[in-house]
mmCIF file of C-alpha atoms in Angstrom:
data_model
loop_
_atom_site.group_PDB
_atom_site.id
_atom_site.type_symbol
_atom_site.label_atom_id
_atom_site.label_comp_id
_atom_site.label_asym_id
_atom_site.label_seq_id
_atom_site.Cartn_x
_atom_site.Cartn_y
_atom_site.Cartn_z
ATOM 1 C CA MET A 1 -20.794 2.477 18.057
ATOM 2 C CA HIS A 2 -21.108 -1.273 17.502
ATOM 3 C CA PRO A 3 -19.090 -3.371 14.981
ATOM 4 C CA ARG A 4 -20.490 -3.558 11.627
ATOM 5 C CA LEU A 5 -20.535 -5.866 8.545
ATOM 6 C CA VAL A 6 -19.268 -4.058 5.231
ATOM 7 C CA HIS A 7 -19.785 -6.280 2.401
ATOM 8 C CA ALA A 8 -18.041 -5.539 -1.383
ATOM 9 C CA ARG A 9 -21.259 -5.581 -3.626
ATOM 10 C CA VAL A 10 -20.047 -7.011 -6.641
ATOM 11 C CA GLU A 11 -16.383 -6.029 -7.281
ATOM 12 C CA SER A 12 -13.464 -7.635 -4.431
ATOM 13 C CA PRO A 13 -11.426 -5.641 -3.797
ATOM 14 C CA PRO A 14 -13.973 -2.537 -4.214
ATOM 15 C CA ARG A 15 -13.593 0.202 -6.908
ATOM 16 C CA GLY A 16 -14.641 2.569 -4.384
ATOM 17 C CA VAL A 17 -17.555 3.243 -1.777
ATOM 18 C CA GLN A 18 -20.532 3.113 -3.929
ATOM 19 C CA ASP A 19 -19.347 -0.989 -4.472
ATOM 20 C CA LEU A 20 -20.135 -1.693 -0.401
ATOM 21 C CA THR A 21 -22.921 -1.945 1.992
ATOM 22 C CA VAL A 22 -23.588 -1.793 5.475
ATOM 23 C CA ASP A 23 -25.069 -4.106 7.649
ATOM 24 C CA ASP A 24 -27.963 -3.006 10.181
ATOM 25 C CA ALA A 25 -27.132 0.794 9.062
ATOM 26 C CA ASP A 26 -27.442 2.815 12.844
ATOM 27 C CA PRO A 27 -29.936 5.684 11.774
ATOM 28 C CA THR A 28 -27.688 7.011 14.685
ATOM 29 C CA VAL A 29 -24.406 7.205 12.369
ATOM 30 C CA ASP A 30 -24.127 10.470 10.700
ATOM 31 C CA ASP A 31 -22.866 10.336 6.975
ATOM 32 C CA ALA A 32 -19.388 11.452 7.507
ATOM 33 C CA ALA A 33 -18.945 8.490 10.201
ATOM 34 C CA GLY A 34 -20.869 5.880 7.698
ATOM 35 C CA HIS A 35 -18.768 7.453 4.767
ATOM 36 C CA ASP A 36 -15.204 6.717 7.119
ATOM 37 C CA SER A 37 -16.728 3.231 7.655
ATOM 38 C CA LEU A 38 -17.263 2.605 4.340
ATOM 39 C CA VAL A 39 -13.903 4.068 3.393
ATOM 40 C CA ALA A 40 -12.059 2.326 5.868
ATOM 41 C CA ALA A 41 -13.594 -1.028 4.649
ATOM 42 C CA GLY A 42 -13.006 -0.371 1.296
ATOM 43 C CA GLN A 43 -9.317 0.156 2.042
ATOM 44 C CA ALA A 44 -8.988 -3.084 4.112
ATOM 45 C CA LEU A 45 -10.530 -5.165 1.040
ATOM 46 C CA THR A 46 -7.812 -3.690 -1.246
ATOM 47 C CA TRP A 47 -4.848 -3.681 1.022
ATOM 48 C CA ARG A 48 -6.090 -7.063 2.630
ATOM 49 C CA ALA A 49 -4.722 -5.588 5.916
ATOM 50 C CA ARG A 50 -6.443 -3.572 8.492
ATOM 51 C CA PHE A 51 -6.780 0.089 8.117
ATOM 52 C CA THR A 52 -8.132 2.926 9.592
ATOM 53 C CA ALA A 53 -10.250 6.015 8.380
ATOM 54 C CA GLY A 54 -10.827 8.775 10.885
ATOM 55 C CA SER A 55 -12.322 7.056 13.969
ATOM 56 C CA ARG A 56 -12.834 3.785 12.294
ATOM 57 C CA THR A 57 -10.766 0.474 11.897
ATOM 58 C CA ALA A 58 -12.063 -2.080 9.617
ATOM 59 C CA ILE A 59 -10.370 -5.255 9.838
ATOM 60 C CA PRO A 60 -10.624 -7.705 6.208
ATOM 61 C CA LEU A 61 -12.665 -11.418 7.476
ATOM 62 C CA SER A 62 -13.272 -12.297 3.696
ATOM 63 C CA ALA A 63 -11.822 -11.307 0.399
ATOM 64 C CA THR A 64 -15.570 -9.858 -0.151
ATOM 65 C CA CYS A 65 -16.240 -8.587 4.019
ATOM 66 C CA ALA A 66 -14.854 -6.538 6.433
ATOM 67 C CA VAL A 67 -15.712 -5.724 10.240
ATOM 68 C CA VAL A 68 -15.662 -1.872 11.151
ATOM 69 C CA VAL A 69 -15.342 -1.048 14.447
ATOM 70 C CA GLU A 70 -14.898 2.241 16.570
ATOM 71 C CA ARG A 71 -10.624 3.318 17.272
ATOM 72 C CA GLU A 72 -10.623 3.226 20.944
ATOM 73 C CA GLU A 73 -7.304 2.684 21.331
ATOM 74 C CA PRO A 74 -4.310 1.800 19.186
ATOM 75 C CA ALA A 75 -4.984 -1.011 17.196
ATOM 76 C CA PRO A 76 -2.936 -4.476 16.693
ATOM 77 C CA GLU A 77 0.009 -3.932 14.296
ATOM 78 C CA GLY A 78 -0.313 -4.988 10.701
ATOM 79 C CA TRP A 79 2.148 -7.357 8.403
ATOM 80 C CA HIS A 80 3.274 -3.083 7.113
ATOM 81 C CA ASP A 81 4.005 -2.361 10.884
ATOM 82 C CA ARG A 82 6.411 -5.285 11.285
ATOM 83 C CA PHE A 83 7.883 -5.043 8.022
ATOM 84 C CA VAL A 84 9.247 -1.522 8.611
ATOM 85 C CA ARG A 85 10.976 -2.379 11.741
ATOM 86 C CA GLY A 86 12.125 -5.559 11.399
ATOM 87 C CA LEU A 87 13.705 -3.674 8.413
ATOM 88 C CA ALA A 88 15.627 -1.425 10.727
ATOM 89 C CA HIS A 89 16.352 -4.241 12.908
ATOM 90 C CA ARG A 90 18.206 -6.664 10.483
ATOM 91 C CA LEU A 91 19.590 -3.966 9.065
ATOM 92 C CA ALA A 92 21.513 -3.111 12.211
ATOM 93 C CA GLY A 93 22.196 -6.402 12.862
ATOM 94 C CA GLU A 94 24.064 -6.843 9.360
ATOM 95 C CA LEU A 95 25.873 -3.669 10.344
ATOM 96 C CA THR A 96 27.137 -5.114 13.578
ATOM 97 C CA ILE A 97 28.058 -8.460 12.721
ATOM 98 C CA ALA A 98 29.427 -7.272 8.791
ATOM 99 C CA THR A 99 31.693 -4.231 11.059
ATOM 100 C CA PHE A 100 33.110 -6.491 13.822
ATOM 101 C CA GLY A 101 33.437 -8.826 10.558
ATOM 102 C CA ALA A 102 36.009 -6.292 9.065
ATOM 103 C CA GLY A 103 37.597 -4.513 12.507
ATOM 104 C CA GLU A 104 38.346 -8.066 13.621
ATOM 105 C CA ARG A 105 41.001 -8.614 10.266
ATOM 106 C CA PRO A 106 42.197 -5.646 8.455
ATOM 107 C CA ALA A 107 43.031 -6.887 5.353
ATOM 108 C CA PRO A 108 40.436 -9.265 3.635
ATOM 109 C CA VAL A 109 42.575 -11.894 2.937
ATOM 110 C CA SER A 110 39.543 -14.722 2.391
ATOM 111 C CA GLY A 111 36.428 -15.230 0.867
ATOM 112 C CA GLU A 112 34.590 -14.964 4.153
ATOM 113 C CA ASP A 113 36.513 -11.711 5.086
ATOM 114 C CA ALA A 114 35.139 -10.404 1.290
ATOM 115 C CA ASP A 115 31.418 -12.005 2.705
ATOM 116 C CA CYS A 116 31.575 -9.249 5.586
ATOM 117 C CA ALA A 117 32.801 -6.180 3.173
ATOM 118 C CA GLU A 118 30.140 -7.457 0.680
ATOM 119 C CA LEU A 119 27.386 -7.557 3.796
ATOM 120 C CA LEU A 120 28.779 -4.422 5.332
ATOM 121 C CA GLY A 121 28.359 -2.677 1.975
ATOM 122 C CA SER A 122 25.042 -3.716 1.198
ATOM 123 C CA ALA A 123 23.819 -3.234 4.974
ATOM 124 C CA ILE A 124 24.789 0.754 4.771
ATOM 125 C CA ASP A 125 23.596 0.801 1.283
ATOM 126 C CA GLY A 126 20.062 -0.318 2.177
ATOM 127 C CA LEU A 127 20.056 1.594 5.438
ATOM 128 C CA GLY A 128 21.239 5.055 3.243
ATOM 129 C CA ARG A 129 17.517 4.265 1.375
ATOM 130 C CA LEU A 130 15.408 3.521 4.212
ATOM 131 C CA LEU A 131 16.830 7.128 5.287
ATOM 132 C CA ALA A 132 16.210 8.570 2.077
ATOM 133 C CA ASP A 133 12.566 7.066 2.321
ATOM 134 C CA LEU A 134 11.974 8.732 5.402
ATOM 135 C CA GLU A 135 13.293 11.974 4.349
ATOM 136 C CA ASP A 136 11.353 11.809 1.068
ATOM 137 C CA ALA A 137 8.516 10.886 2.889
ATOM 138 C CA GLN A 138 7.956 14.722 4.451
ATOM 139 C CA THR A 139 7.557 15.988 1.360
ATOM 140 C CA PRO A 140 4.479 15.844 -0.313
ATOM 141 C CA GLU A 141 5.150 16.559 -4.052
ATOM 142 C CA GLU A 142 8.063 13.643 -3.672
ATOM 143 C CA THR A 143 6.194 11.381 -2.141
ATOM 144 C CA ALA A 144 3.383 11.468 -4.646
ATOM 145 C CA GLU A 145 5.644 11.263 -7.336
ATOM 146 C CA ARG A 146 7.151 7.875 -5.769
ATOM 147 C CA MET A 147 3.671 6.652 -5.370
ATOM 148 C CA VAL A 148 2.678 7.178 -8.665
ATOM 149 C CA ALA A 149 6.123 5.143 -10.172
ATOM 150 C CA ASP A 150 5.194 2.619 -7.908
ATOM 151 C CA THR A 151 1.892 2.357 -8.856
ATOM 152 C CA ALA A 152 3.296 2.737 -12.426
ATOM 153 C CA GLY A 153 6.071 -0.233 -11.972
ATOM 154 C CA THR A 154 3.381 -2.545 -10.174
ATOM 155 C CA HIS A 155 1.070 -2.328 -13.343
ATOM 156 C CA ALA A 156 3.552 -3.400 -15.131
ATOM 157 C CA ALA A 157 4.851 -6.332 -12.827
ATOM 158 C CA LEU A 158 0.983 -7.749 -12.274
ATOM 159 C CA LEU A 159 0.512 -6.988 -16.102
ATOM 160 C CA GLY A 160 3.693 -8.527 -17.818
ATOM 161 C CA ALA A 161 3.516 -6.819 -20.828
ATOM 162 C CA VAL A 162 2.312 -2.738 -21.248
ATOM 163 C CA ALA A 163 1.261 -1.448 -24.307
ATOM 164 C CA ASP A 164 0.367 2.114 -23.000
ATOM 165 C CA GLN A 165 1.099 3.910 -19.838
ATOM 166 C CA ARG A 166 -0.639 7.345 -18.989
ATOM 167 C CA VAL A 167 -1.368 9.268 -16.247
ATOM 168 C CA ALA A 168 -3.238 11.280 -15.131
ATOM 169 C CA VAL A 169 -4.358 14.512 -11.982
ATOM 170 C CA ARG A 170 -6.817 16.095 -11.002
ATOM 171 C CA GLN A 171 -8.364 17.670 -8.053
ATOM 172 C CA GLU A 172 -11.834 16.445 -6.300
ATOM 173 C CA ASP A 173 -12.915 17.538 -2.613
ATOM 174 C CA GLY A 174 -10.060 18.194 -1.310
ATOM 175 C CA PHE A 175 -7.784 15.177 -2.924
ATOM 176 C CA THR A 176 -5.640 15.531 -5.684
ATOM 177 C CA VAL A 177 -6.090 12.436 -7.575
ATOM 178 C CA HIS A 178 -3.373 10.558 -9.841
ATOM 179 C CA SER A 179 -4.776 8.200 -11.980
ATOM 180 C CA VAL A 180 -2.193 5.965 -13.236
ATOM 181 C CA ARG A 181 -3.602 3.978 -16.998
ATOM 182 C CA SER A 182 -1.998 1.241 -18.181
ATOM 183 C CA VAL A 183 -3.059 -0.664 -21.220
ATOM 184 C CA ALA A 184 -1.949 -4.122 -21.329
ATOM 185 C CA ALA A 185 -0.678 -6.387 -24.368
ATOM 186 C CA GLY A 186 -2.700 -9.373 -25.055
ATOM 187 C CA ALA A 187 -4.308 -9.650 -21.160
ATOM 188 C CA SER A 188 -7.561 -10.791 -21.414
ATOM 189 C CA ARG A 189 -10.389 -10.073 -19.085
ATOM 190 C CA ALA A 190 -9.651 -11.888 -16.695
ATOM 191 C CA ASP A 191 -5.943 -11.719 -16.189
ATOM 192 C CA LEU A 192 -6.671 -8.151 -15.913
ATOM 193 C CA GLU A 193 -9.695 -8.939 -12.836
ATOM 194 C CA ARG A 194 -6.581 -10.795 -10.806
ATOM 195 C CA ALA A 195 -3.927 -8.029 -11.363
ATOM 196 C CA ARG A 196 -6.589 -5.276 -10.234
ATOM 197 C CA SER A 197 -6.904 -7.760 -7.059
ATOM 198 C CA ARG A 198 -3.225 -7.957 -6.354
ATOM 199 C CA VAL A 199 -2.687 -4.427 -7.125
ATOM 200 C CA GLY A 200 -2.632 -4.014 -2.995
ATOM 201 C CA LEU A 201 -0.453 -6.674 -2.320
ATOM 202 C CA PRO A 202 3.250 -6.724 -1.952
ATOM 203 C CA TRP A 203 4.834 -8.552 -4.654
ATOM 204 C CA PRO A 204 6.760 -11.030 -5.168
ATOM 205 C CA SER A 205 5.452 -11.964 -1.827
ATOM 206 C CA GLN A 206 7.746 -15.225 -0.898
ATOM 207 C CA ALA A 207 10.507 -14.895 -3.641
ATOM 208 C CA GLY A 208 13.519 -13.081 -2.853
ATOM 209 C CA ALA A 209 15.569 -11.487 -0.438
ATOM 210 C CA SER A 210 15.185 -7.748 -1.690
ATOM 211 C CA VAL A 211 13.063 -5.172 -0.168
ATOM 212 C CA GLY A 212 11.734 -1.904 -0.882
ATOM 213 C CA GLU A 213 10.993 -1.171 -4.485
ATOM 214 C CA GLU A 214 9.971 -4.973 -4.889
ATOM 215 C CA LEU A 215 6.935 -4.659 -2.484
ATOM 216 C CA GLY A 216 5.687 -2.389 -5.243
ATOM 217 C CA LEU A 217 2.389 0.027 -4.248
ATOM 218 C CA ALA A 218 1.938 -2.025 -1.071
ATOM 219 C CA ARG A 219 4.857 -0.582 0.644
ATOM 220 C CA TRP A 220 2.709 3.060 1.246
ATOM 221 C CA CYS A 221 -0.629 1.146 2.852
ATOM 222 C CA THR A 222 1.220 2.741 6.448
ATOM 223 C CA ALA A 223 1.484 6.251 4.902
ATOM 224 C CA MET A 224 -1.766 5.950 3.210
ATOM 225 C CA GLN A 225 -3.138 5.343 6.274
ATOM 226 C CA VAL A 226 -1.557 8.247 8.369
ATOM 227 C CA ARG A 227 -1.965 10.840 6.202
ATOM 228 C CA GLY A 228 -6.128 10.192 5.265
ATOM 229 C CA HIS A 229 -5.080 9.056 1.374
ATOM 230 C CA GLN A 230 -7.064 5.958 -0.204
ATOM 231 C CA MET A 231 -6.161 4.096 -3.661
ATOM 232 C CA TRP A 232 -8.931 2.269 -5.723
ATOM 233 C CA SER A 233 -8.363 0.223 -8.802
ATOM 234 C CA ARG A 234 -10.798 -0.607 -11.652
ATOM 235 C CA LEU A 235 -10.842 -1.407 -15.272
ATOM 236 C CA GLN A 236 -11.473 0.393 -18.376
ATOM 237 C CA ASP A 237 -12.476 -0.454 -21.940
ATOM 238 C CA ASP A 238 -11.926 -3.768 -21.077
ATOM 239 C CA ASP A 239 -8.234 -3.636 -22.003
ATOM 240 C CA ALA A 240 -6.746 -1.188 -19.290
ATOM 241 C CA LEU A 241 -6.028 -1.433 -15.590
ATOM 242 C CA VAL A 242 -6.503 2.342 -13.397
ATOM 243 C CA THR A 243 -5.627 2.644 -10.198
ATOM 244 C CA ASP A 244 -6.533 6.363 -8.599
ATOM 245 C CA LEU A 245 -4.319 7.330 -6.008
ATOM 246 C CA TRP A 246 -6.853 9.554 -3.865
ATOM 247 C CA LEU A 247 -3.601 11.984 -2.062
ATOM 248 C CA ARG A 248 -5.160 14.142 0.376
ATOM 249 C CA ASP A 249 -4.176 17.724 0.100
ATOM 250 C CA PRO A 250 -2.048 19.132 2.971
#
């Protein structure tokens, strides 16, 4: 397969594969492979990161264009891969430093010792949350519940105020689709569009030093690739932001 450019027709990020078009469509590529290309490109534009669907890997070139290639070897890691590994390394470093500091002085008699003890507690707590994340990720029902909760939290954070929020679930073509619908309180159409374009991005992206919940839905990017899930966002009734989580059935 030669590299193919996929463009979003109007919406960016796209609301679904219907918003995408392929340059120089190859008649030798079957419908399933073509659909994989559109899905990969749409997800790459949604998350603004490399995304793999089936054997196709899409790399966003701009807000509305992605290049799709056949995945012949492991693709370069994205920010989410570095984040997960970096978090583990950071926790290990904090545990090592804090444990050493606490072991050197048997009693916290100074502010420095108290800081070591606090750092150790923080690192242990963070490690516990990370292990819980990994354990929960093995259970599809718990994973779906947490992803929906993170989606709802992301909507609330991006919209600022939510007048009403509801979740609907349906089955479709081998997927369980969880739709999170949030009605904004006093938000303009432009505000809703800005929020929709940021649903797949980590927030806050630069502020604060915390990790985990503060990433919102973006923390699930890698998990969604591995399991063949999809995420699309759209506006509804001029006052509602809807994010559809297409979670592939086990």
